[in-house]
Amino acid sequence: MGAHSFDAPGTDRLDTLTSWHSDWSGLRVAVLGLGMTGFAAADTLAELGAEVLVVAGRAPDERARLLEVLGVPLVTADLDAAPPALVEHDAELVIVSPGFHPDHPLLLWAAEQGIPVWGDIELAWRLRDKVGPAAPWILVTGTNGKTTTVQIAATMLAAGGHRVAPCGNIGVPVLDAIRDPQGWDVLVVELSSYQLHHLPLTGPGALVPVSSVCLNIADDHIDWHGSASAYRDAKAKVYSNTTVACVYNKADPATMRMVEDADVSDGARAIGFGLGVPGPSDLGIVDGILCDRAFLEDRFDSAIELTTISDLAAVGLAAPHVVANILAAAALARSFDVSPEAIRAALATFTLDAHRIEVVAIRDGISWIDDSKATNPHAADASLAAFDSVVWLVGGLLKGVDIGDLVARHAGRLRGAVVIGVEREEVLAAFRRHAPALRVFEIDSDDTGEVMPSAVVLAASLASAGDVVLLAPAAASMDQFASYAERGAKFAQAVHDYLGGGSHEDSSSYPGA
């Protein structure tokens, strides 16, 4: 690329900023938001010598103090219009945090001013060579299962001897990972649809991943993207420019279409995963054995054993949606030359996150399961499908998504339901339409501390031996709880209080595994 004068228009200078070692000094940047990603962006740009202004609707005290230490000015204001300090900053670049909707007034203002807008992922991609040669990236997105798949893939890569950083939407900003002084051999990056929305497909800021996967696609975050098609379009960006393996879900044709439509690098292969028998170039299951028919010489006539369903059941990993995540993660790891032996070893020690189909207790033949992380109908669908007879704790903030199809699909396995959350009427109406004979209770308390104790008592009245009481709300938690984790923790506490503080009799697995 030819040299550019720094008094040329801003985009010309931005085109030259493709390395940590480029000259970022004096670049006027506005960072929108002071959450985890916003702070990481401000911290990074300050280290590079850019002139940074942070603009936020609210600012956590600790991060505000740290900005002061960094010498980065902070403006907190009502963001219905560009604050005067933002206008005066005359930014050449805006870095936007994932929480800002595409039609946010500040993003519309930036577009009117002709100011380029990047997300933290594009910034991290350009800066990825701070510590030695740039580590390759593996990308993971999907409506559900992203974090679990990232964690499993990272565990497999580590077992294969690679220094690996799981990062991105998983909770560790990519900007923090690329600045870690020890450096990495590979990054496994979880990308939300919000982060993908801002990524360019071409040009100096376009990602070029080794491998990528969209695990599944179902309507979610419609309120943020504006439409289901815009949401799907954002997710599809994950496959762009992939060099080795575009991994897709054979049970979700939309993900295969994404791969077919993607503009990928020469030589990139489409690799399917699914719970059925694998074809050549797939990972799947034959007689209870997880098999790789993609990453071997003779894939038309043979397969490589990775592990077995019985081995996974022994460590609580045999729910069908978890097995699908394992196959996807294995495809990503195999694309990076991780051996089958390393994959088997990784799975022998892997444990799921808290609040992801976590056994809280088993007493009198009733299992109490916390899947508070099932924050949308697609995730709840997978969770419900893992069990045969369920008392369902459901409800919360629906984010504009209809729950009716989910109720209809699983009405036959439900023994009863307890509805929580502020948007209860939509959920209750779905039960009236699709499961009118089902016993359904409603928790109408406004006291957050009373929600779960009341729900647990009612669920216990509905449950019999052989049943699973399942917290899989199919909705976000912020209407009544600080997070899905708090919701799950309060459920677990309420269960233990109800059962008299006893621990579970068996936490190694769960019914239906």
Coordinates of C-alpha atoms in Angstrom, one line a residue:
M1 CA 0.0 0.0 0.0
G2 CA 1.3 3.4 -0.9
A3 CA 2.1 6.1 1.6
H4 CA -0.6 8.6 2.7
S5 CA -0.3 12.1 3.9
F6 CA -1.8 12.6 7.4
D7 CA -3.4 15.8 6.3
A8 CA -5.4 13.9 3.7
P9 CA -9.1 13.0 4.5
G10 CA -9.5 10.9 7.6
T11 CA -10.4 7.7 5.8
D12 CA -7.1 7.8 3.9
R13 CA -5.2 7.9 7.2
L14 CA -7.3 5.1 8.6
D15 CA -6.5 2.9 5.7
T16 CA -2.8 3.0 6.8
L17 CA -3.6 2.0 10.4
T18 CA -3.3 -1.8 10.0
S19 CA -0.8 -2.6 12.7
W20 CA 0.0 -1.9 16.3
H21 CA 3.2 -0.4 14.9
S22 CA 1.4 2.1 12.6
D23 CA 1.4 5.7 13.7
W24 CA -1.8 6.2 15.7
S25 CA -0.5 9.2 17.5
G26 CA -2.8 12.2 17.6
L27 CA -5.7 10.4 15.9
R28 CA -8.9 12.0 17.3
V29 CA -11.2 9.1 18.4
A30 CA -14.5 9.1 20.1
V31 CA -15.4 6.0 22.0
L32 CA -19.1 5.4 22.6
G33 CA -19.9 3.6 25.8
L34 CA -17.9 2.7 28.9
G35 CA -18.7 -1.0 29.4
M36 CA -16.0 -3.7 29.2
T37 CA -15.4 -3.2 25.5
G38 CA -15.6 0.6 25.6
F39 CA -13.0 0.8 28.3
A40 CA -10.7 -1.6 26.6
A41 CA -10.9 0.5 23.4
A42 CA -10.2 3.7 25.3
D43 CA -7.3 2.1 27.2
T44 CA -5.8 0.7 24.0
L45 CA -6.1 3.9 22.0
A46 CA -4.6 5.9 24.9
E47 CA -1.6 3.5 24.9
L48 CA -1.2 4.2 21.2
G49 CA -1.1 7.9 21.7
A50 CA -4.4 8.7 20.1
E51 CA -6.5 11.7 21.4
V52 CA -9.4 9.8 22.9
L53 CA -12.8 11.1 24.2
V54 CA -15.2 8.7 25.9
V55 CA -18.9 9.5 25.6
A56 CA -21.3 7.4 27.7
G57 CA -24.8 7.6 29.1
R58 CA -23.5 6.4 32.4
A59 CA -20.1 5.5 33.7
P60 CA -19.1 2.9 36.4
D61 CA -17.1 4.7 39.1
E62 CA -14.1 2.4 38.8
R63 CA -13.8 2.8 35.1
A64 CA -14.3 6.5 35.3
R65 CA -11.4 6.7 37.8
L66 CA -9.2 4.6 35.6
L67 CA -9.9 6.9 32.6
E68 CA -8.8 9.8 34.8
V69 CA -5.5 8.0 35.5
L70 CA -5.1 7.4 31.8
G71 CA -5.7 11.1 31.0
V72 CA -8.7 10.3 28.9
P73 CA -11.6 12.8 29.2
L74 CA -15.1 11.4 29.8
V75 CA -18.4 12.9 29.0
T76 CA -21.5 11.5 30.6
A77 CA -24.7 12.9 29.2
D78 CA -28.2 12.2 27.8
L79 CA -27.2 10.8 24.4
D80 CA -30.3 11.8 22.5
A81 CA -28.0 14.2 20.6
A82 CA -24.3 14.7 20.2
P83 CA -23.0 16.5 23.4
P84 CA -21.1 19.7 22.7
A85 CA -17.8 18.1 23.8
L86 CA -18.2 15.4 21.2
V87 CA -18.9 17.9 18.4
E88 CA -15.8 20.0 19.5
H89 CA -13.6 16.9 19.6
D90 CA -13.9 16.8 15.8
A91 CA -13.4 13.0 15.8
E92 CA -11.7 11.3 12.8
L93 CA -13.0 7.9 14.0
V94 CA -15.8 6.6 16.2
I95 CA -15.4 3.3 18.1
V96 CA -18.9 2.0 19.1
S97 CA -19.7 -0.4 22.0
P98 CA -22.0 -3.3 21.2
G99 CA -24.9 -1.9 23.2
F100 CA -25.6 1.0 20.8
H101 CA -28.4 0.2 18.3
P102 CA -27.6 0.9 14.7
D103 CA -30.2 3.7 14.7
H104 CA -28.8 5.3 17.9
P105 CA -28.8 9.2 17.6
L106 CA -25.0 9.3 18.0
L107 CA -24.4 6.8 15.2
L108 CA -26.8 8.7 12.9
W109 CA -24.9 11.9 13.8
A110 CA -21.6 10.2 12.9
A111 CA -23.0 9.1 9.6
E112 CA -24.2 12.6 8.8
Q113 CA -20.8 14.0 9.7
G114 CA -19.1 11.3 7.5
I115 CA -17.1 9.9 10.4
P116 CA -16.1 6.2 10.0
V117 CA -17.5 3.9 12.7
W118 CA -15.6 0.8 13.9
G119 CA -16.5 -1.8 16.5
D120 CA -13.9 -3.1 19.0
I121 CA -13.4 -6.2 16.9
E122 CA -12.1 -4.3 13.8
L123 CA -9.8 -2.2 16.0
A124 CA -8.4 -5.4 17.6
W125 CA -7.9 -7.0 14.2
R126 CA -5.8 -4.1 13.0
L127 CA -3.8 -4.1 16.2
R128 CA -3.3 -7.9 16.5
D129 CA 0.4 -7.9 15.9
K130 CA 1.4 -6.1 19.1
V131 CA 3.1 -9.1 20.7
G132 CA 5.2 -10.8 18.0
P133 CA 3.6 -12.2 14.8
A134 CA -0.2 -11.8 14.7
A135 CA -2.0 -14.9 16.1
P136 CA -4.6 -16.4 13.8
W137 CA -8.3 -16.1 14.7
I138 CA -11.0 -18.7 14.9
L139 CA -14.5 -17.2 14.9
V140 CA -17.7 -18.5 16.6
T141 CA -21.2 -17.0 16.4
G142 CA -24.8 -18.3 16.5
T143 CA -28.0 -17.6 18.4
N144 CA -27.1 -20.1 21.1
G145 CA -24.1 -22.2 22.3
K146 CA -21.4 -19.6 21.4
T147 CA -19.7 -19.4 24.8
T148 CA -19.8 -23.2 25.4
T149 CA -18.4 -23.9 21.9
V150 CA -15.6 -21.3 22.4
Q151 CA -14.7 -22.8 25.7
I152 CA -14.7 -26.3 24.4
A153 CA -12.7 -25.4 21.3
A154 CA -10.1 -23.5 23.4
T155 CA -9.8 -26.4 25.8
M156 CA -9.2 -28.7 22.8
L157 CA -6.6 -26.3 21.3
A158 CA -4.8 -26.1 24.7
A159 CA -4.8 -29.9 25.0
G160 CA -3.2 -29.9 21.5
G161 CA -0.3 -27.8 22.9
H162 CA -1.4 -24.4 21.7
R163 CA -1.3 -21.2 23.7
V164 CA -4.9 -20.1 23.2
A165 CA -7.1 -17.2 24.3
P166 CA -10.9 -17.5 24.4
C167 CA -12.1 -14.0 24.0
G168 CA -14.6 -11.5 22.6
N169 CA -18.3 -11.7 23.6
I170 CA -17.3 -14.4 26.1
G171 CA -16.3 -11.7 28.6
V172 CA -12.6 -11.0 27.8
P173 CA -12.4 -8.2 25.2
V174 CA -10.3 -9.1 22.2
L175 CA -8.4 -5.9 22.7
D176 CA -7.2 -7.2 26.1
A177 CA -6.2 -10.5 24.6
I178 CA -4.1 -9.0 21.8
R179 CA -2.3 -6.8 24.3
D180 CA -1.4 -9.7 26.7
P181 CA 2.4 -9.6 26.9
Q182 CA 2.8 -13.4 26.8
G183 CA 1.2 -13.6 23.3
W184 CA -0.9 -16.4 21.8
D185 CA -0.7 -19.1 19.2
V186 CA -4.4 -18.7 18.4
L187 CA -7.5 -16.7 19.5
V188 CA -10.9 -18.2 19.6
V189 CA -13.2 -15.2 19.3
E190 CA -16.9 -15.3 20.2
L191 CA -18.8 -12.7 18.2
S192 CA -22.3 -11.4 18.9
S193 CA -24.5 -10.2 16.1
Y194 CA -23.9 -6.7 17.4
Q195 CA -20.2 -7.0 16.9
L196 CA -20.6 -8.6 13.5
H197 CA -22.9 -5.8 12.4
H198 CA -20.1 -3.3 12.3
L199 CA -17.5 -5.5 10.6
P200 CA -16.4 -4.6 7.0
L201 CA -16.2 -7.5 4.6
T202 CA -13.4 -6.0 2.5
G203 CA -10.6 -3.5 3.0
P204 CA -7.9 -3.1 5.7
G205 CA -10.4 -3.8 8.6
A206 CA -11.8 -7.0 7.2
L207 CA -11.2 -10.1 9.3
V208 CA -9.5 -13.1 7.7
P209 CA -10.1 -16.0 10.0
V210 CA -8.6 -19.5 9.8
S211 CA -11.9 -21.1 10.6
S212 CA -15.4 -19.9 11.4
V213 CA -18.8 -21.3 12.5
C214 CA -22.4 -20.1 12.8
L215 CA -23.8 -22.7 15.2
N216 CA -27.5 -22.0 14.5
I217 CA -29.8 -19.1 13.7
A218 CA -33.1 -18.2 15.2
D219 CA -35.0 -15.0 15.7
D220 CA -33.3 -13.0 18.4
H221 CA -32.3 -9.4 19.1
I222 CA -34.8 -8.3 16.5
D223 CA -35.3 -5.1 18.6
W224 CA -31.6 -4.3 18.0
H225 CA -31.2 -5.2 14.4
G226 CA -34.6 -4.1 13.2
S227 CA -35.5 -7.3 11.4
A228 CA -34.8 -11.0 11.3
S229 CA -33.1 -10.7 7.9
A230 CA -30.8 -8.0 9.2
Y231 CA -29.9 -10.3 12.2
R232 CA -29.2 -13.2 9.8
D233 CA -27.1 -10.9 7.5
A234 CA -25.0 -9.9 10.5
K235 CA -24.4 -13.5 11.6
A236 CA -23.5 -14.5 8.0
K237 CA -20.5 -12.1 8.1
V238 CA -18.6 -14.7 10.3
Y239 CA -17.7 -16.7 7.2
S240 CA -16.3 -13.9 5.1
N241 CA -12.7 -14.4 4.0
T242 CA -12.3 -17.7 5.9
T243 CA -9.1 -19.5 4.8
V244 CA -9.4 -23.1 6.0
A245 CA -12.9 -24.3 7.3
C246 CA -16.4 -22.8 7.2
V247 CA -18.2 -25.0 9.8
Y248 CA -22.0 -25.2 9.5
N249 CA -24.9 -26.9 11.2
K250 CA -26.4 -29.7 9.1
A251 CA -29.6 -29.4 11.1
D252 CA -29.9 -25.7 10.3
P253 CA -30.0 -25.1 6.5
A254 CA -29.7 -21.4 7.0
T255 CA -26.1 -21.8 8.2
M256 CA -25.3 -23.9 5.1
R257 CA -26.8 -21.1 2.9
M258 CA -24.5 -18.6 4.7
V259 CA -21.5 -20.7 3.7
E260 CA -22.7 -21.0 0.1
D261 CA -23.2 -17.3 -0.1
A262 CA -20.0 -16.3 1.6
D263 CA -17.0 -14.8 -0.2
V264 CA -14.2 -17.0 1.2
S265 CA -10.5 -17.5 0.5
D266 CA -9.4 -20.0 -2.1
G267 CA -9.1 -23.4 -0.6
A268 CA -11.6 -22.9 2.3
R269 CA -13.8 -26.0 2.8
A270 CA -17.4 -26.3 4.0
I271 CA -17.5 -28.7 7.0
G272 CA -20.8 -29.9 8.4
F273 CA -21.6 -31.1 11.9
G274 CA -24.7 -32.8 13.1
L275 CA -26.1 -35.5 15.4
G276 CA -26.7 -37.9 12.5
V277 CA -24.3 -40.1 10.5
P278 CA -21.6 -37.9 8.9
G279 CA -21.0 -37.7 5.2
P280 CA -17.5 -37.0 3.8
S281 CA -16.4 -33.6 5.0
D282 CA -18.7 -33.8 8.1
L283 CA -18.4 -34.6 11.8
G284 CA -21.3 -36.6 13.2
I285 CA -22.3 -39.7 15.2
V286 CA -22.3 -43.4 14.3
D287 CA -23.6 -45.9 16.8
G288 CA -22.9 -43.6 19.7
I289 CA -19.4 -42.7 18.5
L290 CA -18.5 -39.1 17.6
C291 CA -16.7 -39.3 14.3
D292 CA -14.6 -37.0 12.1
R293 CA -15.0 -37.7 8.4
A294 CA -13.6 -34.3 7.3
F295 CA -10.0 -34.1 8.4
L296 CA -8.4 -37.3 7.2
E297 CA -7.0 -38.5 3.9
D298 CA -9.5 -41.3 3.2
R299 CA -12.7 -39.5 4.3
F300 CA -14.8 -41.3 1.7
D301 CA -14.2 -44.7 3.2
S302 CA -13.2 -44.2 6.8
A303 CA -13.7 -42.0 9.9
I304 CA -11.7 -41.0 13.0
E305 CA -13.2 -41.7 16.5
L306 CA -13.2 -38.6 18.7
T307 CA -15.2 -39.8 21.8
T308 CA -18.4 -41.6 22.6
I309 CA -21.8 -40.5 23.9
S310 CA -21.3 -42.7 27.0
D311 CA -18.0 -41.0 27.8
L312 CA -19.7 -37.6 27.5
A313 CA -22.6 -38.8 29.7
A314 CA -20.1 -39.7 32.4
V315 CA -19.0 -36.0 32.6
G316 CA -22.4 -34.4 32.1
L317 CA -22.0 -33.4 28.5
A318 CA -24.5 -35.7 26.7
A319 CA -27.5 -33.3 26.2
P320 CA -28.0 -33.2 22.5
H321 CA -27.4 -29.5 22.1
V322 CA -24.1 -29.8 24.0
V323 CA -23.0 -32.7 21.8
A324 CA -23.7 -30.5 18.8
N325 CA -21.5 -27.8 20.3
I326 CA -18.8 -30.4 20.9
L327 CA -18.9 -31.5 17.3
A328 CA -18.6 -27.9 16.1
A329 CA -15.7 -27.2 18.5
A330 CA -14.0 -30.4 17.4
A331 CA -14.3 -29.3 13.7
L332 CA -12.7 -26.0 14.6
A333 CA -9.9 -27.7 16.5
R334 CA -9.3 -30.3 13.8
S335 CA -9.0 -27.5 11.3
F336 CA -6.1 -26.3 13.4
D337 CA -4.5 -29.7 13.3
V338 CA -5.4 -30.7 16.9
S339 CA -5.1 -34.5 17.2
P340 CA -8.1 -36.8 18.0
E341 CA -6.2 -37.9 21.2
A342 CA -6.0 -34.2 22.4
I343 CA -9.7 -33.7 21.7
R344 CA -10.6 -36.8 23.7
A345 CA -8.4 -35.7 26.6
A346 CA -9.9 -32.2 26.6
L347 CA -13.5 -33.6 26.8
A348 CA -12.6 -35.8 29.7
T349 CA -12.0 -32.8 31.9
F350 CA -14.3 -30.1 30.5
T351 CA -17.1 -28.8 32.6
L352 CA -20.0 -26.5 31.5
D353 CA -20.4 -23.0 32.8
A354 CA -22.6 -22.2 35.8
H355 CA -26.3 -21.7 34.8
R356 CA -26.0 -23.9 31.7
I357 CA -28.1 -27.0 32.3
E358 CA -26.5 -27.1 35.7
V359 CA -27.9 -29.7 38.2
V360 CA -28.9 -27.8 41.4
A361 CA -30.3 -30.8 43.3
I362 CA -31.8 -34.2 42.9
R363 CA -34.2 -35.1 45.7
D364 CA -37.1 -37.7 45.8
G365 CA -36.6 -38.5 42.1
I366 CA -37.0 -34.8 41.1
S367 CA -34.2 -33.1 39.3
W368 CA -33.8 -29.3 39.7
I369 CA -31.9 -27.9 36.7
D370 CA -30.6 -24.3 36.2
D371 CA -30.4 -23.2 32.6
S372 CA -30.9 -19.5 33.3
K373 CA -28.5 -18.9 30.4
A374 CA -31.3 -20.0 28.1
T375 CA -32.2 -16.3 27.4
N376 CA -34.2 -16.8 24.2
P377 CA -36.7 -19.4 22.8
H378 CA -34.0 -21.2 20.7
A379 CA -31.9 -21.9 23.7
A380 CA -34.9 -23.0 25.8
D381 CA -36.0 -25.2 22.9
A382 CA -32.7 -27.1 23.1
S383 CA -32.9 -27.3 26.9
L384 CA -36.5 -28.6 27.0
A385 CA -35.6 -31.2 24.3
A386 CA -33.0 -32.8 26.6
F387 CA -35.7 -34.0 29.1
D388 CA -38.8 -36.1 28.9
S389 CA -41.1 -34.7 31.7
V390 CA -40.7 -31.1 32.7
V391 CA -42.0 -28.5 35.1
W392 CA -41.0 -25.4 33.3
L393 CA -40.0 -22.0 34.9
V394 CA -40.3 -19.6 32.1
G395 CA -40.5 -15.8 31.4
G396 CA -38.7 -12.5 31.7
L397 CA -37.9 -9.9 29.1
L398 CA -38.9 -11.4 25.7
K399 CA -37.1 -8.8 23.5
G400 CA -40.0 -8.8 20.9
V401 CA -39.9 -12.6 20.3
D402 CA -43.0 -14.7 20.2
I403 CA -42.9 -17.8 22.5
G404 CA -45.9 -19.5 21.1
D405 CA -44.1 -22.0 18.8
L406 CA -41.9 -23.1 21.7
V407 CA -44.9 -23.8 23.9
A408 CA -46.6 -25.7 21.1
R409 CA -43.5 -27.8 20.3
H410 CA -43.0 -29.0 23.9
A411 CA -46.5 -29.1 25.3
G412 CA -46.4 -32.9 25.3
R413 CA -43.5 -33.1 27.7
L414 CA -44.7 -30.4 30.1
R415 CA -46.3 -31.4 33.5
G416 CA -46.8 -27.8 34.4
A417 CA -45.3 -24.3 34.2
V418 CA -44.5 -21.4 36.5
V419 CA -44.4 -18.0 34.7
I420 CA -42.1 -15.3 36.0
G421 CA -41.1 -11.9 34.6
V422 CA -42.7 -8.6 33.7
E423 CA -44.0 -9.7 30.3
R424 CA -46.1 -12.6 31.7
E425 CA -49.2 -12.0 29.7
E426 CA -47.6 -12.9 26.4
V427 CA -46.4 -16.2 28.0
L428 CA -49.7 -16.9 29.6
A429 CA -51.5 -16.3 26.4
A430 CA -49.2 -18.7 24.6
F431 CA -50.1 -21.4 27.1
R432 CA -53.8 -20.7 26.7
R433 CA -53.5 -21.1 23.0
H434 CA -51.2 -24.1 22.8
A435 CA -51.5 -26.0 26.1
P436 CA -54.9 -25.0 27.5
A437 CA -55.1 -28.1 29.8
L438 CA -51.7 -27.5 31.4
R439 CA -51.5 -26.4 35.0
V440 CA -49.8 -23.0 34.9
F441 CA -49.0 -20.7 37.8
E442 CA -48.0 -17.0 37.7
I443 CA -45.7 -15.2 40.0
D444 CA -47.0 -11.6 40.1
S445 CA -44.7 -10.3 42.9
D446 CA -42.8 -7.1 42.2
D447 CA -40.3 -8.1 44.9
T448 CA -37.3 -9.7 43.2
G449 CA -36.4 -11.5 46.4
E450 CA -39.7 -13.2 46.4
V451 CA -39.8 -14.4 42.8
M452 CA -37.7 -17.5 43.0
P453 CA -38.7 -18.7 46.4
S454 CA -42.4 -18.5 45.3
A455 CA -41.6 -20.1 41.9
V456 CA -39.8 -23.0 43.6
V457 CA -42.7 -23.8 46.0
L458 CA -45.2 -23.8 43.1
A459 CA -42.9 -25.9 40.9
A460 CA -42.5 -28.4 43.7
S461 CA -46.3 -28.7 43.9
L462 CA -46.4 -29.6 40.2
A463 CA -43.5 -32.1 40.2
S464 CA -43.4 -35.8 40.8
A465 CA -40.7 -38.4 40.9
G466 CA -39.1 -38.7 37.4
D467 CA -39.7 -35.0 36.6
V468 CA -37.3 -32.3 35.9
V469 CA -37.9 -28.8 37.3
L470 CA -36.2 -26.7 34.6
L471 CA -35.4 -23.0 34.8
A472 CA -35.0 -22.2 31.1
P473 CA -36.7 -18.8 30.9
A474 CA -36.6 -18.3 27.1
A475 CA -36.2 -14.6 28.0
A476 CA -33.7 -12.1 29.2
S477 CA -33.3 -11.4 32.9
M478 CA -33.0 -7.7 33.2
D479 CA -36.6 -7.0 34.0
Q480 CA -36.2 -8.5 37.5
F481 CA -32.6 -9.5 37.9
A482 CA -29.2 -8.0 37.3
S483 CA -28.2 -10.8 34.9
Y484 CA -29.0 -14.4 33.9
A485 CA -26.3 -15.4 36.5
E486 CA -28.1 -13.7 39.3
R487 CA -31.4 -15.2 38.2
G488 CA -29.8 -18.7 38.2
A489 CA -28.1 -18.1 41.6
K490 CA -31.4 -17.0 43.2
F491 CA -33.1 -20.1 41.7
A492 CA -30.4 -22.4 43.1
Q493 CA -30.6 -20.7 46.5
A494 CA -34.3 -21.0 46.6
V495 CA -34.1 -24.7 45.7
H496 CA -31.6 -25.4 48.5
D497 CA -33.7 -23.4 51.0
Y498 CA -36.8 -25.3 50.0
L499 CA -35.1 -28.7 50.3
G500 CA -33.6 -27.8 53.6
G501 CA -30.1 -26.9 52.5
G502 CA -29.3 -30.4 51.3
S503 CA -26.8 -30.9 48.4
H504 CA -27.6 -32.9 45.3
E505 CA -27.4 -36.6 45.5
D506 CA -25.8 -36.9 42.0
S507 CA -24.4 -34.0 40.1
S508 CA -22.3 -35.9 37.6
S509 CA -25.0 -36.1 35.0
Y510 CA -28.7 -35.5 34.5
P511 CA -31.8 -37.2 33.3
G512 CA -32.1 -37.5 29.5
A513 CA -28.3 -37.3 29.1

